[in-house]
PDB file of C-alpha atoms in Angstrom:
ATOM      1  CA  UNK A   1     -19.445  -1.207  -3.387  1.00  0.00           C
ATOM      2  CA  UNK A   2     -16.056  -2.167  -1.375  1.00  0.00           C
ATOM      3  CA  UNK A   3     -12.881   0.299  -0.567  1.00  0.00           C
ATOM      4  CA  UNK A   4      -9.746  -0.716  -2.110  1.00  0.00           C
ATOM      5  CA  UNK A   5      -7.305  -0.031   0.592  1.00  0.00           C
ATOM      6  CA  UNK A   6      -3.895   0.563  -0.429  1.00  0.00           C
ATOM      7  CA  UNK A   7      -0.818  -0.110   2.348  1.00  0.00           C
ATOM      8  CA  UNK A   8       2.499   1.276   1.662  1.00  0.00           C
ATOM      9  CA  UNK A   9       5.519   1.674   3.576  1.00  0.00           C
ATOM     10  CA  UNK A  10       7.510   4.683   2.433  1.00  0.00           C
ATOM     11  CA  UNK A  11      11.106   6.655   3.225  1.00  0.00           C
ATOM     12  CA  UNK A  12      11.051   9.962   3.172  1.00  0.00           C
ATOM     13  CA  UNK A  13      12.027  10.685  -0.235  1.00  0.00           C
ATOM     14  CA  UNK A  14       9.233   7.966  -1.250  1.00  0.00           C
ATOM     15  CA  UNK A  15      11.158   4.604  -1.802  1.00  0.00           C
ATOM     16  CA  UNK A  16       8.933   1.822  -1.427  1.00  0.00           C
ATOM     17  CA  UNK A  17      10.936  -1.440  -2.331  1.00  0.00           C
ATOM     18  CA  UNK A  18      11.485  -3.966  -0.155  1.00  0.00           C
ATOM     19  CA  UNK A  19      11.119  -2.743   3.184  1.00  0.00           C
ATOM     20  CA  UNK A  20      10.787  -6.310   4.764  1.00  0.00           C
ATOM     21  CA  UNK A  21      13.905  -8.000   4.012  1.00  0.00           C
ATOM     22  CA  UNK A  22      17.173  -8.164   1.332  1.00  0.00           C
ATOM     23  CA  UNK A  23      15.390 -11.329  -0.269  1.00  0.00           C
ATOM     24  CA  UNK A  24      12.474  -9.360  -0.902  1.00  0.00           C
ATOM     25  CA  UNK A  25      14.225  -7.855  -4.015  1.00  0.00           C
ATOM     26  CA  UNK A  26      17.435  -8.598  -3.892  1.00  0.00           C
ATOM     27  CA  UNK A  27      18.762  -7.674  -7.359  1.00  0.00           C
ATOM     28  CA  UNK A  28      19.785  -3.584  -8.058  1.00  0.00           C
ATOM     29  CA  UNK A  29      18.744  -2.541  -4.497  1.00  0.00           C
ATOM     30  CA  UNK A  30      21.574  -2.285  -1.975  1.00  0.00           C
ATOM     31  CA  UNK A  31      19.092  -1.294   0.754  1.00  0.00           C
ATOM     32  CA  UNK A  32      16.540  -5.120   1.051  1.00  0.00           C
ATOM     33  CA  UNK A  33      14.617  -4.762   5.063  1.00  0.00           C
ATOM     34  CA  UNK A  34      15.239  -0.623   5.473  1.00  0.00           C
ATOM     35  CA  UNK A  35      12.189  -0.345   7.404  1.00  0.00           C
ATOM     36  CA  UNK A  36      13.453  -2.934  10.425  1.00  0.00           C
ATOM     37  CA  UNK A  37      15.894  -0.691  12.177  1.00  0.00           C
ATOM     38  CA  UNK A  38      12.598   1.820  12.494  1.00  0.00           C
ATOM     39  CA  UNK A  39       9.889  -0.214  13.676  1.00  0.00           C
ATOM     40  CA  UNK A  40       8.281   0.551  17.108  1.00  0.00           C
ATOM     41  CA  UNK A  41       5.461  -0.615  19.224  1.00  0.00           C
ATOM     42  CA  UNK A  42       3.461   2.734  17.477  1.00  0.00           C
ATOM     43  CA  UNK A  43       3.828   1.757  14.113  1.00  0.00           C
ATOM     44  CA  UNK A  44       2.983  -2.160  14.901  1.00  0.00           C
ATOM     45  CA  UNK A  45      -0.436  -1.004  16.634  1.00  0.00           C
ATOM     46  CA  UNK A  46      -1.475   1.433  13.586  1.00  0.00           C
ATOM     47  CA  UNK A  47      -0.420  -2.093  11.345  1.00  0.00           C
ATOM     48  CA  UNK A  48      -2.127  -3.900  13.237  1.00  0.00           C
ATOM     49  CA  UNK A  49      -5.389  -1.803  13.153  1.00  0.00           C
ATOM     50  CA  UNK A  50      -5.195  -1.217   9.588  1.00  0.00           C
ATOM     51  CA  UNK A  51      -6.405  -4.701   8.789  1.00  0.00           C
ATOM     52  CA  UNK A  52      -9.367  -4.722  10.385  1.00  0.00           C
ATOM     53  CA  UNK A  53     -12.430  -5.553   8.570  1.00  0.00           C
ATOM     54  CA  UNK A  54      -9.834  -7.110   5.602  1.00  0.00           C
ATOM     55  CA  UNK A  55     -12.282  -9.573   3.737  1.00  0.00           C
ATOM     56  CA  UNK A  56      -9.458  -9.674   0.533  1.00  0.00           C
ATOM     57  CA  UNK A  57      -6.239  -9.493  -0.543  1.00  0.00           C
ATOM     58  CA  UNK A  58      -5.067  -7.892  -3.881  1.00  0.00           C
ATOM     59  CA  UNK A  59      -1.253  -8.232  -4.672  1.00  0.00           C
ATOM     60  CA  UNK A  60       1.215  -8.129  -7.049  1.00  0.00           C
ATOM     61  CA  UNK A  61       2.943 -10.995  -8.241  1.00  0.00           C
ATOM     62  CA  UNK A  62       5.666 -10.254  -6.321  1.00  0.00           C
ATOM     63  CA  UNK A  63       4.380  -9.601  -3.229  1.00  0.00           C
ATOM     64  CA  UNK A  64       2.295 -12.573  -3.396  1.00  0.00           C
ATOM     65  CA  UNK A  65       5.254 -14.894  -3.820  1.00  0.00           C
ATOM     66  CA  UNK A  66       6.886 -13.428  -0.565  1.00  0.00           C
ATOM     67  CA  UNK A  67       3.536 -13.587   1.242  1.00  0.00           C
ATOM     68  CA  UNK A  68       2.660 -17.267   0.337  1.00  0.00           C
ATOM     69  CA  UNK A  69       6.090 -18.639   1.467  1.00  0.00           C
ATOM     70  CA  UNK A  70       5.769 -16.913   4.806  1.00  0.00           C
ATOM     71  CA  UNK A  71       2.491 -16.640   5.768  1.00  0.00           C
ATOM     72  CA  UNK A  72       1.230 -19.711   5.601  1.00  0.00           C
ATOM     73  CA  UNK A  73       3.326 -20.743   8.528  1.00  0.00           C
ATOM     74  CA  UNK A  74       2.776 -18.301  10.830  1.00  0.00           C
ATOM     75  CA  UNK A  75      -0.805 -19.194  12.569  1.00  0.00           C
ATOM     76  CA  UNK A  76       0.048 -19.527  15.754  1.00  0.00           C
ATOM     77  CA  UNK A  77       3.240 -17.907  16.343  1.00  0.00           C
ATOM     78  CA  UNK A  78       3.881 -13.937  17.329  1.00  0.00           C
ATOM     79  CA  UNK A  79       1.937 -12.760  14.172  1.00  0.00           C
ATOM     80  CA  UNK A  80      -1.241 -15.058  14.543  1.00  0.00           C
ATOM     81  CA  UNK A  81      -3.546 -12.623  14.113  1.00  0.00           C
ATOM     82  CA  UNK A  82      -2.487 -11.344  10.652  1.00  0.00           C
ATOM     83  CA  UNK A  83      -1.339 -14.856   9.658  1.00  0.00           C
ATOM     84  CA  UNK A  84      -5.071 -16.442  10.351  1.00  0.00           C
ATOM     85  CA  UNK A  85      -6.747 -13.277   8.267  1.00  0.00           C
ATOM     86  CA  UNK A  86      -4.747 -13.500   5.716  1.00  0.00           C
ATOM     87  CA  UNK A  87      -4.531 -17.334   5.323  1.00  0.00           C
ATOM     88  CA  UNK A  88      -8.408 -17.376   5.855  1.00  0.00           C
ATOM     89  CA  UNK A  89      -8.791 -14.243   3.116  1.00  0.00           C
ATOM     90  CA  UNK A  90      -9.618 -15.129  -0.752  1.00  0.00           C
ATOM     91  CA  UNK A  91      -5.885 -13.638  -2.119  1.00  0.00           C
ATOM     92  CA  UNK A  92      -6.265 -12.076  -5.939  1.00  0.00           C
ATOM     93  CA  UNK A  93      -3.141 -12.277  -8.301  1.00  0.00           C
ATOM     94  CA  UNK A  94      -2.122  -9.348 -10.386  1.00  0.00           C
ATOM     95  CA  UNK A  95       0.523 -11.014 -12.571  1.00  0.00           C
ATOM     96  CA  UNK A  96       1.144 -11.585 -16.360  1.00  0.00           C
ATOM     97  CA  UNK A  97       2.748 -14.634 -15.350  1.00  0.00           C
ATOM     98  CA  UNK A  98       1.703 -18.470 -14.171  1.00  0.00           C
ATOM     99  CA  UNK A  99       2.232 -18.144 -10.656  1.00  0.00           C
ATOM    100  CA  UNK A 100       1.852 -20.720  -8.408  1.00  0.00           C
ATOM    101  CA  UNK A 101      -1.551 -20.271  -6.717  1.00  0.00           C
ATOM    102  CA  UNK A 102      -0.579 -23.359  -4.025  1.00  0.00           C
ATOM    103  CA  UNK A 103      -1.911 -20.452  -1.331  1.00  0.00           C
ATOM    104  CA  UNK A 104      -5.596 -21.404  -0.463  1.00  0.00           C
ATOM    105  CA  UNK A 105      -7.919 -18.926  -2.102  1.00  0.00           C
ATOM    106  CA  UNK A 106      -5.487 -17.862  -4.876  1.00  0.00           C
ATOM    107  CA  UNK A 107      -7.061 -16.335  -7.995  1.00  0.00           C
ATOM    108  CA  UNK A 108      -4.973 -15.081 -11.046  1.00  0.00           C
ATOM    109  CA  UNK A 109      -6.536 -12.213 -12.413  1.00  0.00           C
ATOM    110  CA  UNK A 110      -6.901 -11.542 -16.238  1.00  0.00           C
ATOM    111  CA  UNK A 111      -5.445  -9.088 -18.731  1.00  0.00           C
ATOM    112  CA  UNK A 112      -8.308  -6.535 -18.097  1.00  0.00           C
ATOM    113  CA  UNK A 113      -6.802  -5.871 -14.525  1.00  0.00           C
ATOM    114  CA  UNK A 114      -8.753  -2.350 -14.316  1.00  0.00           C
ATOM    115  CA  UNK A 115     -12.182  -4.337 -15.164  1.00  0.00           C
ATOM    116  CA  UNK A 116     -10.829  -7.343 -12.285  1.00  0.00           C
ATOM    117  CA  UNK A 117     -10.483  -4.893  -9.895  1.00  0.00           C
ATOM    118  CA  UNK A 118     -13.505  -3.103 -10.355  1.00  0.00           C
ATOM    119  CA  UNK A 119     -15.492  -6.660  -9.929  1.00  0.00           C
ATOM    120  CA  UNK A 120     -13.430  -7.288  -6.692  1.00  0.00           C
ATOM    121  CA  UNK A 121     -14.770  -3.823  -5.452  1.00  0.00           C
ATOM    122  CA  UNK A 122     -18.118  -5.048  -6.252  1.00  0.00           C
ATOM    123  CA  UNK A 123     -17.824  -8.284  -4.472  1.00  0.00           C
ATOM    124  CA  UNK A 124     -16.033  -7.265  -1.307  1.00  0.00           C
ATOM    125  CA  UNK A 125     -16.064  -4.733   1.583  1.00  0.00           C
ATOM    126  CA  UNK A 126     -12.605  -3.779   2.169  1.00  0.00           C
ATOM    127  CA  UNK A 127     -10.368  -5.183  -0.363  1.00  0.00           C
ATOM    128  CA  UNK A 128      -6.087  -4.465   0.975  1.00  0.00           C
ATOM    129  CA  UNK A 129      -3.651  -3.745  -1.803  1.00  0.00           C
ATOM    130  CA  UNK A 130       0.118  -4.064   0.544  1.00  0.00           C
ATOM    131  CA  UNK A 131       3.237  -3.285  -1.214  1.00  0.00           C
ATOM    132  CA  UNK A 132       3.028  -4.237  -5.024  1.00  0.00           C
ATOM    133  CA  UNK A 133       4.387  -1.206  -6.378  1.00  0.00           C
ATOM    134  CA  UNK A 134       3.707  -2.280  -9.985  1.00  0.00           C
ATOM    135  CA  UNK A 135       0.197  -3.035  -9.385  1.00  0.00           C
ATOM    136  CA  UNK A 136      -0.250   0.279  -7.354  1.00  0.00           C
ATOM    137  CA  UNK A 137       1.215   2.426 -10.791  1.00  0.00           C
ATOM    138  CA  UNK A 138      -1.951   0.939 -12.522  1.00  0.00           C
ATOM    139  CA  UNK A 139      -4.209   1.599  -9.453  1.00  0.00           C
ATOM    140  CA  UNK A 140      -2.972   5.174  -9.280  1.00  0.00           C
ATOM    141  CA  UNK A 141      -3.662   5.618 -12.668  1.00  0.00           C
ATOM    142  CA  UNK A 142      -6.716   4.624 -12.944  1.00  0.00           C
ATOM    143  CA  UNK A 143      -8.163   6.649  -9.818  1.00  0.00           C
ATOM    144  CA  UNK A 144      -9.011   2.745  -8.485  1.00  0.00           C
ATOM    145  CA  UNK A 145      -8.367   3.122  -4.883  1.00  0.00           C
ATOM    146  CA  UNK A 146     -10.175   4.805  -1.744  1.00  0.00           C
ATOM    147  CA  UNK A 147      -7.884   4.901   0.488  1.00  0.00           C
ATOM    148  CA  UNK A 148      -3.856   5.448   0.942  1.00  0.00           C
ATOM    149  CA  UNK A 149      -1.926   4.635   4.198  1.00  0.00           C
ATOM    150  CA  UNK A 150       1.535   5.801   4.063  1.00  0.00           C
ATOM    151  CA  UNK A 151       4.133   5.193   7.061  1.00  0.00           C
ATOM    152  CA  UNK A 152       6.398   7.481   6.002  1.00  0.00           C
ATOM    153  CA  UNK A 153      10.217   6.929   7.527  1.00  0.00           C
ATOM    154  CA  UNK A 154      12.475   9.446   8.855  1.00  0.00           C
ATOM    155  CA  UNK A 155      15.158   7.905   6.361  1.00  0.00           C
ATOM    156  CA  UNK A 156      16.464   8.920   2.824  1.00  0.00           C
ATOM    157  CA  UNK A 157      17.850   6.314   0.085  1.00  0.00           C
ATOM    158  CA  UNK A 158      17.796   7.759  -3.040  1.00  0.00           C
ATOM    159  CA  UNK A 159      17.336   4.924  -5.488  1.00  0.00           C
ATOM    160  CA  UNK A 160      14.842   1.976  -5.714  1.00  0.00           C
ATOM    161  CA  UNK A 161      11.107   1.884  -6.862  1.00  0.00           C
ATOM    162  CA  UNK A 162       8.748   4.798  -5.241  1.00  0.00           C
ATOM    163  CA  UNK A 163       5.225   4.832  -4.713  1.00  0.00           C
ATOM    164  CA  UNK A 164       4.864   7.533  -7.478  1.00  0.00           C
ATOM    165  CA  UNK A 165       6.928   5.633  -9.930  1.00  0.00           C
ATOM    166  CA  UNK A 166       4.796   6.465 -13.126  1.00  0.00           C
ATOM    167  CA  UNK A 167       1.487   5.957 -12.611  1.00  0.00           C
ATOM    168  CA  UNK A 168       0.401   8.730 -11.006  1.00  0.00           C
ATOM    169  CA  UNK A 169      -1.856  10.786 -12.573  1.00  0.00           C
ATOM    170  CA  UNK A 170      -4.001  14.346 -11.500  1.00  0.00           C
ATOM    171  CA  UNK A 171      -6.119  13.684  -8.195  1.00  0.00           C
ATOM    172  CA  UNK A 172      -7.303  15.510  -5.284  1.00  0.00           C
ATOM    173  CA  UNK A 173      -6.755  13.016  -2.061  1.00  0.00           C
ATOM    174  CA  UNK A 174      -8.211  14.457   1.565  1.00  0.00           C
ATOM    175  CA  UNK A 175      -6.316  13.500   4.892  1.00  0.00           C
ATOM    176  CA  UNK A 176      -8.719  10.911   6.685  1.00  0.00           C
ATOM    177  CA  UNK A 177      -7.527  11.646  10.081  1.00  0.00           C
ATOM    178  CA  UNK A 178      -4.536  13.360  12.381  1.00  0.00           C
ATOM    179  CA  UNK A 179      -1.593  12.087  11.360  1.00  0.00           C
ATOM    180  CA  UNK A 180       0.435   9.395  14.070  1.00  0.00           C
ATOM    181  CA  UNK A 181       3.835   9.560  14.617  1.00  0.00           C
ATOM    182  CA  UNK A 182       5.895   6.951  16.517  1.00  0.00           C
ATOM    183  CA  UNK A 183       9.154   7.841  18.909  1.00  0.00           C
ATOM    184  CA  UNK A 184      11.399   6.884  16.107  1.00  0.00           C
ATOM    185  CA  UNK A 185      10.338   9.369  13.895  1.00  0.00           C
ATOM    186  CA  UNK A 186       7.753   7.179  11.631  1.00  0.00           C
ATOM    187  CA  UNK A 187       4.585   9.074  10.398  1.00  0.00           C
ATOM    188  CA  UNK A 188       1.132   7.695   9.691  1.00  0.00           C
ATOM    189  CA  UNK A 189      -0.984   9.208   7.257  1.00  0.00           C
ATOM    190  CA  UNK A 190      -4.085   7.972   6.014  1.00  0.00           C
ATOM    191  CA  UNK A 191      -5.860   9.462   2.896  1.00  0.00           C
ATOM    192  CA  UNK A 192      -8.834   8.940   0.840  1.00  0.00           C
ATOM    193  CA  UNK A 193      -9.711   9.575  -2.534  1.00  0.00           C
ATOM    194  CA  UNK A 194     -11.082  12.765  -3.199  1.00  0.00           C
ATOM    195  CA  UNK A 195     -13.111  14.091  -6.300  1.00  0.00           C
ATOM    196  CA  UNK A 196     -11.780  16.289  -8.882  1.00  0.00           C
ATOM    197  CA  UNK A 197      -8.075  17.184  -9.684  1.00  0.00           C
ATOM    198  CA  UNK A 198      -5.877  19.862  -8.255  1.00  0.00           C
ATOM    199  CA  UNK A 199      -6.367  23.333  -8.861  1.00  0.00           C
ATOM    200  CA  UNK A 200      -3.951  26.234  -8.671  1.00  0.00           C
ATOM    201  CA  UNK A 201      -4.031  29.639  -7.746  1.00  0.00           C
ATOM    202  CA  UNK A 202      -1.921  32.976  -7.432  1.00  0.00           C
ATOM    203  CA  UNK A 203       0.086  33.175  -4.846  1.00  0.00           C
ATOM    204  CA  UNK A 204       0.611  37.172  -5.519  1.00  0.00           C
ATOM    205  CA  UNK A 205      -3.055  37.911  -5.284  1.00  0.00           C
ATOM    206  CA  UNK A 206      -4.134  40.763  -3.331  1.00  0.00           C
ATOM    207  CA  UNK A 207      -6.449  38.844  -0.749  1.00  0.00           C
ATOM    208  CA  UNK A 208      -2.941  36.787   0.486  1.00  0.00           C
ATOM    209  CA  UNK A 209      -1.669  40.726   1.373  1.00  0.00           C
ATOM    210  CA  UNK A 210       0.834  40.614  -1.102  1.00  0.00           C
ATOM    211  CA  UNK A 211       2.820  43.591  -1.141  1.00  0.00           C
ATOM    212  CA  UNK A 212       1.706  45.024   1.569  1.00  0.00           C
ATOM    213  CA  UNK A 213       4.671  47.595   3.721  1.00  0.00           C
ATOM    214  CA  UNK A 214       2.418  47.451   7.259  1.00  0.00           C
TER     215      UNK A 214
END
């Protein structure tokens, strides 16, 4: 069985819309391509890294639309790299829609997205979920991840979509490594999916020395 990988860009109070550009989403959110004042030649390399081993793409429908009328174009340019895995890369469709699938390797998955998903585990190693907040709400949901990247920006908004917007449910996650931060103030963290759901405890009790006057 594959990891579903999911790769979000985040501010600090947890917005996650449109962080590439105001044409991203350009209706209701004032604040399109936040992330571009912040990126640095720390944050690229972690990017960069994080796609290694990528043998599938899951996306919203959304998300794929912005990635099929850029990507495509890009082999041979400053983002080669990327641009040849993820033109080479079957792409999987998480929409309710018809989208166009003109993308080579485009798939449209069906209404049982939980069950799709679970068959894409099965048939891949390392399966990257990036951006696709809607999708991510049913992944959280339905514990069908192993991994979360965050890049977490030193920058407050206070509207738009967040990565918790509603489908986050109970779950224990485990930091995979030390977190990375860049010199403008960007943190990496990388977590994994950890068994059982959070506990809680007493704060008060005597083995925290509570109380205690010495």
């Amino acid at each position: 069985m594959g990891l579903i990988h999911i790769e979000l860009f985040a501010t600090l109070d947890l917005v996650g819309q449109s962080p590439g550009g105001p044409e991203e989403d350009p209706v209701g959110f004032p604040f399109g391509g936040w992330q571009a004042p912040l990126l640095d030649e720390v944050a690229g390399a972690q990017v960069g890294a994080a796609y290694e081993g990528t043998d599938a793409l899951l996306l919203g429908r959304r998300t794929y639309d912005i990635f099929a009328a850029y990507w495509p174009y890009q082999e041979g340019g400053e983002d080669n790299e990327i641009a040849t895995l993820f033109n080479s890369v079957p792409k999987y469709v998480a929409s309710r829609g018809r989208p166009d699938l003109s993308w080579a390797g485009s798939t449209r998955l069906g209404p049982d997205l939980a069950g799709a998903v679970r068959e894409i585990r099965d048939r891949h190693e390392h399966v990257k979920v990036v951006g696709s907040l809607n999708l991510v709400q049913t992944l959280l949901r339905e514990k069908l991840f192993d991994r979360l990247d965050l890049w977490v920006h030193p920058i407050v908004l206070g509207v738009g979509k967040k990565v918790f917007d509603g489908g986050a449910v109970p779950t224990n996650v485990t930091l995979l490594e030390p977190p990375v931060a860049g010199p403008k103030g960007t943190v990496y963290l990388r977590y994994g999916l950890a068994e059982g759901t959070p506990g809680t405890g007493d704060m008060s009790a005597p083995d925290r020395g509570a109380g205690r006057d010495d």
